[in-house]
Short mmCIF file of C-alpha atoms in Angstrom, two decimals:
data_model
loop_
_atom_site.label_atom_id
_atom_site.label_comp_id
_atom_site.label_asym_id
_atom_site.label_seq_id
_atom_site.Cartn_x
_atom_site.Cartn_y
_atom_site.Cartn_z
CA UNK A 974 12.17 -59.16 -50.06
CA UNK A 975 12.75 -58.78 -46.52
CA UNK A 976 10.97 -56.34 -43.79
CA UNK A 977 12.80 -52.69 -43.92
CA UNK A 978 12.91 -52.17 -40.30
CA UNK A 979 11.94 -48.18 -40.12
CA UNK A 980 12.01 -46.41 -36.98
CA UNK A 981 10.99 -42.56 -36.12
CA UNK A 982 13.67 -40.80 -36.02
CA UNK A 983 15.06 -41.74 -38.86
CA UNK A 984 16.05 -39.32 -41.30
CA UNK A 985 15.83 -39.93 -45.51
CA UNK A 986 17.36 -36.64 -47.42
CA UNK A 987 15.15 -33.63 -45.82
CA UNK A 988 12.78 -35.94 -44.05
CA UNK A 989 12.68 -37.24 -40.56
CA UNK A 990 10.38 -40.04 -39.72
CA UNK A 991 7.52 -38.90 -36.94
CA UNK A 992 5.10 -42.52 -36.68
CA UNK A 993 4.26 -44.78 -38.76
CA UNK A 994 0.58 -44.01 -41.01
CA UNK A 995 -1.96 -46.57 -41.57
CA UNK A 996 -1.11 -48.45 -44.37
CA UNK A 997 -2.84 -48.68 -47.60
CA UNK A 998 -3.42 -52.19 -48.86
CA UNK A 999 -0.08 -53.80 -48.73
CA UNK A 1000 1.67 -50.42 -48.70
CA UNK A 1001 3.32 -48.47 -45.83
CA UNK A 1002 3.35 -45.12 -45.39
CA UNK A 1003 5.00 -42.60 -43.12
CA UNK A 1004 4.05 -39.41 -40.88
CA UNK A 1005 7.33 -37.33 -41.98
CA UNK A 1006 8.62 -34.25 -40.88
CA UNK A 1007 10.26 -31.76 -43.60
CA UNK A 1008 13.51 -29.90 -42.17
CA UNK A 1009 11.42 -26.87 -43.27
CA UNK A 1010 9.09 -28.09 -40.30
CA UNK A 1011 6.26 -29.01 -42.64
CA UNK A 1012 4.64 -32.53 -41.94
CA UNK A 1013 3.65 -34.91 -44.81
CA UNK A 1014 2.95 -38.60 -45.21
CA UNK A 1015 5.23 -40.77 -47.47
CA UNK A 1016 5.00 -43.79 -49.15
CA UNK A 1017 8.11 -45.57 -47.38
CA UNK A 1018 9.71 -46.75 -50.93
CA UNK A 1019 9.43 -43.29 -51.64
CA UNK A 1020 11.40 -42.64 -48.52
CA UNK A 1021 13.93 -45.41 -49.04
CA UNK A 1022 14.84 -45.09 -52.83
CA UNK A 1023 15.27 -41.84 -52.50
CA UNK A 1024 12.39 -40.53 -54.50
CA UNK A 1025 11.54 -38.48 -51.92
CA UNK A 1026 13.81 -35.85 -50.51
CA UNK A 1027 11.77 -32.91 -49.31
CA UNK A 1028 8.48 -31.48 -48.78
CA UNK A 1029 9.98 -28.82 -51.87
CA UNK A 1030 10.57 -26.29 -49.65
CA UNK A 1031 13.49 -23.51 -50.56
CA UNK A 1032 14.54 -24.24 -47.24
CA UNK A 1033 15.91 -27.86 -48.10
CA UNK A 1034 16.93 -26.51 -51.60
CA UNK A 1035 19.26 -23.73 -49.67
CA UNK A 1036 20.21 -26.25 -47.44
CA UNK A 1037 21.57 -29.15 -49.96
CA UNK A 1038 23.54 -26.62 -52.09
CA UNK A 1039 24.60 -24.87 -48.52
CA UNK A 1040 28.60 -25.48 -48.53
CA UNK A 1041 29.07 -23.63 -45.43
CA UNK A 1042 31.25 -25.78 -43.21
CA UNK A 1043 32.19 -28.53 -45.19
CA UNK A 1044 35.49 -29.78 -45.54
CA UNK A 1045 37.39 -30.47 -49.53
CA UNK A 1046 40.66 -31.55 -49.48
CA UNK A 1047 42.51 -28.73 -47.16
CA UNK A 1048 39.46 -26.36 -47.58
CA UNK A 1049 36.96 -25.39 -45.01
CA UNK A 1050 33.96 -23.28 -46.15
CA UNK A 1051 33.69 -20.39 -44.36
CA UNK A 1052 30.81 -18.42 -45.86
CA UNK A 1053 29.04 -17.52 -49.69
CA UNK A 1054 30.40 -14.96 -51.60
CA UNK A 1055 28.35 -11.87 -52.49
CA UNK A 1056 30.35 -11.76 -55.64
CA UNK A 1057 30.38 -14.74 -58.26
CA UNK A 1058 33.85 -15.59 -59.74
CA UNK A 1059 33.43 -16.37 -63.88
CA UNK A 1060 29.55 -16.61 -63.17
CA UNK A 1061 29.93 -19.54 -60.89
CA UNK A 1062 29.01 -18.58 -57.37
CA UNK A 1063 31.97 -18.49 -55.18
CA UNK A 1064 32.64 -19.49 -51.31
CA UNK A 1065 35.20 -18.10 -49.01
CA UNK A 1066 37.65 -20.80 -47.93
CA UNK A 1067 39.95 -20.87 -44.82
CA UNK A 1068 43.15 -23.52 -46.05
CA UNK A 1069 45.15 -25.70 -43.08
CA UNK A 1070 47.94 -23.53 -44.13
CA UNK A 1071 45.28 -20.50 -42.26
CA UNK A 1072 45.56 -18.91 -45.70
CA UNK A 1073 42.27 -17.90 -47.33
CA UNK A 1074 41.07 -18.22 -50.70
CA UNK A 1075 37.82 -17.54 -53.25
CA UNK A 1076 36.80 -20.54 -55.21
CA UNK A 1077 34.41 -21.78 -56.96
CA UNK A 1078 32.04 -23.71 -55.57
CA UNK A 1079 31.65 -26.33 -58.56
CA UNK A 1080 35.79 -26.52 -58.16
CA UNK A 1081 35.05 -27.56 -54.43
CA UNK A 1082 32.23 -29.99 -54.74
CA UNK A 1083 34.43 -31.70 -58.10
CA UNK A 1084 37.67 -31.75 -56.04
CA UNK A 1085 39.41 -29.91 -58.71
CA UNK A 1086 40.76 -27.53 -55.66
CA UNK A 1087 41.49 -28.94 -52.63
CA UNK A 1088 43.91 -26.33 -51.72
CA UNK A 1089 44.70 -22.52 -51.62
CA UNK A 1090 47.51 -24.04 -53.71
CA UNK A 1091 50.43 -25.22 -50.84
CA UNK A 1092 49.07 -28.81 -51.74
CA UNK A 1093 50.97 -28.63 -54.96
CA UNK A 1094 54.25 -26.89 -53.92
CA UNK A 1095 54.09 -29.43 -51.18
CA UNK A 1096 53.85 -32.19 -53.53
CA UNK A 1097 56.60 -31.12 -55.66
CA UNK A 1098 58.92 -30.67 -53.08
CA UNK A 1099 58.26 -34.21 -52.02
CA UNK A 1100 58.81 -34.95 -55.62
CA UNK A 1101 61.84 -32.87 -56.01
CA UNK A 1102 63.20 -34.67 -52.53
CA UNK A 1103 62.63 -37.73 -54.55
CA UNK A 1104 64.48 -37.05 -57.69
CA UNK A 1105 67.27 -35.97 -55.39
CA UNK A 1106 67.48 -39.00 -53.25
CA UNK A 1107 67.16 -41.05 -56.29
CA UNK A 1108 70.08 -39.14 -58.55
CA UNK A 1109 72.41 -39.83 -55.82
CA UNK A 1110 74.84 -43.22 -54.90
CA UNK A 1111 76.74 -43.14 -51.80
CA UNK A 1112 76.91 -39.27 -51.75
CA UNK A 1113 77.74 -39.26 -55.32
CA UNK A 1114 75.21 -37.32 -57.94
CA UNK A 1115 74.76 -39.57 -60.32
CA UNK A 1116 73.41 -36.91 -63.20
CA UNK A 1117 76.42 -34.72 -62.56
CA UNK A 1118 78.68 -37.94 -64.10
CA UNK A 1119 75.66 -37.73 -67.07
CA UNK A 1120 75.80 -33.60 -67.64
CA UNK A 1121 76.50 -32.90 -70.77
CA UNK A 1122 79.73 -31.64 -72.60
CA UNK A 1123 80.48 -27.86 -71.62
CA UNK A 1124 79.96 -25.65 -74.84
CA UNK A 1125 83.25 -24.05 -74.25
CA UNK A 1126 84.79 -27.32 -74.50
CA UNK A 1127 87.47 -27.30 -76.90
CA UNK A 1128 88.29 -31.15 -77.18
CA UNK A 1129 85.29 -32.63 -77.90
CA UNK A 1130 85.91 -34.63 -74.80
CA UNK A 1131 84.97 -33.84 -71.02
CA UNK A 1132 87.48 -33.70 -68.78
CA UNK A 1133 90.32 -33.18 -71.64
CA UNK A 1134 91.75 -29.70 -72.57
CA UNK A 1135 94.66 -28.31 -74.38
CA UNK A 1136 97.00 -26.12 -71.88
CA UNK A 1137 98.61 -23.68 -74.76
CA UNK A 1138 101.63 -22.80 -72.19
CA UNK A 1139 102.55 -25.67 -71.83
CA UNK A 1140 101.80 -27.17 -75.38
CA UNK A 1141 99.93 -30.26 -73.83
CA UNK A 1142 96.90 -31.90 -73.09
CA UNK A 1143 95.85 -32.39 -69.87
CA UNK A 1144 93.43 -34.24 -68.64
CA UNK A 1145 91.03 -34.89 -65.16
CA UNK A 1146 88.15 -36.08 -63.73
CA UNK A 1147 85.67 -35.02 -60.75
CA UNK A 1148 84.08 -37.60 -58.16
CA UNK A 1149 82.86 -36.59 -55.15
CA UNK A 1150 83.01 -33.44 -55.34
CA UNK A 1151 86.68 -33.57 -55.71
CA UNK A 1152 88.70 -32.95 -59.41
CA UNK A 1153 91.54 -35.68 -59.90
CA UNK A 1154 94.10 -34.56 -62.41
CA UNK A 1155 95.04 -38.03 -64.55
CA UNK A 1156 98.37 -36.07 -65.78
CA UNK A 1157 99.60 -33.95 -68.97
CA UNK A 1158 100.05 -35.84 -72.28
CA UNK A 1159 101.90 -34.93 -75.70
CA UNK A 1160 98.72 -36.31 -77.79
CA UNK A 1161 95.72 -35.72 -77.64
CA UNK A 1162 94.54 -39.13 -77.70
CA UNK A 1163 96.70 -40.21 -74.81
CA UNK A 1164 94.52 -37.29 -72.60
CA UNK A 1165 91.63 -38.79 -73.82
CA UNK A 1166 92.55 -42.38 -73.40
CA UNK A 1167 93.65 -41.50 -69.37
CA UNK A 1168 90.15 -39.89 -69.19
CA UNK A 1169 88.37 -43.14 -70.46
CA UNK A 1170 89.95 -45.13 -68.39
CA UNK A 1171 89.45 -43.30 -65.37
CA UNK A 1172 85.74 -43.05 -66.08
CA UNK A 1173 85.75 -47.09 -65.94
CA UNK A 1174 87.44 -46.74 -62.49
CA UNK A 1175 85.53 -44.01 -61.33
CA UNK A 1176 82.06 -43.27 -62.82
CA UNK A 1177 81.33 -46.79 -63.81
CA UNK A 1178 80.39 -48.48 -60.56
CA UNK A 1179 78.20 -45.13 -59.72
CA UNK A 1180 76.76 -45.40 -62.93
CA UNK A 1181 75.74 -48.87 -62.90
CA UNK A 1182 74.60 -48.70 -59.50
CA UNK A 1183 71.94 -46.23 -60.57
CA UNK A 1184 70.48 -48.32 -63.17
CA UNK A 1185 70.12 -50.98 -60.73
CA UNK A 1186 68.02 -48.77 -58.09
CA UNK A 1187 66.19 -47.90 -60.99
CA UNK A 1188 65.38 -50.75 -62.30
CA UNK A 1189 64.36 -52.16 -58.64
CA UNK A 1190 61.26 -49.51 -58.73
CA UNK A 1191 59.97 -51.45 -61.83
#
């Protein structure tokens, strides 16, 4: 096993390495100085595996569950709480959005909060941005060609209706944020049959256009 090259100075956990103490057999030991100030000497693979942290002092045990100052996520402890929040004891936070915010401490140190909460609305606006970009096709909104059949649609059909003054059907289309009337028919099937066809012209190459950018994220 090769030669741990210790130095003073050196700090392990609570302890910081004063001089080396005479050894004991084959073992090494070290002069250490607790952050409490207290002075101790340590067998170095006590030091080194971590067996050793502290002299036991309350001072190191305030210290390692001391939260003051450290960063999670957006959060920056600012100070303790007097008052505990669902028996947990609870730190003042300052986010980067300069809003602050009680939490948990155990919701800090886990990572379960890493925000006074913008992190999330900013995330879903990136994901809303996303769902945007991706429902559209040269300018077009794809998932407007997909909606649904109105309920006060009469036909069964989108884009055909019956126009009871004039006794005929009628039927249209939208694209682009434009409506395109395909004409008035005497049947009913004719209106529906200018509407399919004008989908094919229309919607189609939209339509398949999505799928394909879809499929490309896969």
């Amino acid at each position: 096993m090769p030669r741990l090259n210790l130095k003073p100075g050196q700090t392990y956990s609570h302890w910081t390495l004063v001089d080396e103490a005479p050894k004991k057999g084959t073992v090494r030991y070290w002069r250490c100085r607790c952050m409490c100030g207290r002075e101790k000497t340590i067998r170095q693979s006590s030091l080194t595996s971590g067996n050793s942290k502290s002299c036991g002092c309350k001072a190191a045990f305030k210290k390692a569950n001391d939260l003051t100052g450290n960063t999670y996520g957006r959060l920056t402890v600012i100070k303790k709480l007097d008052h505990k929040i669902g028996g947990r004891i609870a730190w003042l936070c300052k986010c980067d959005c300069d809003t602050y915010v009680d939490v948990k401490g155990i919701y800090l140190t886990t990572e379960e909060t890493k925000s006074c909460g913008c992190l999330k609305r900013d995330q879903d606006k990136v994901n809303l941005r996303d769902m945007y970009k991706a429902s559209y096709i040269d300018d077009v909104n794809v998932s407007l060609l997909k909606s649904k059949l109105r309920s006060d649609n009469k036909s069964g059909v989108k884009g055909v209706y019956y126009n009871s003054n004039k006794k005929l059907w009628n039927a249209y289309i939208g694209i682009d944020g434009k409506q395109l009337d395909l004409g008035s028919f005497k049947s009913k099937s004719a209106a529906i049959k200018a509407r399919k066809q004008a989908e094919d012209k229309y919607h189609k190459p939209y339509l398949q256009g999505h799928d394909e950018k879809r499929l490309k994220k896969f």
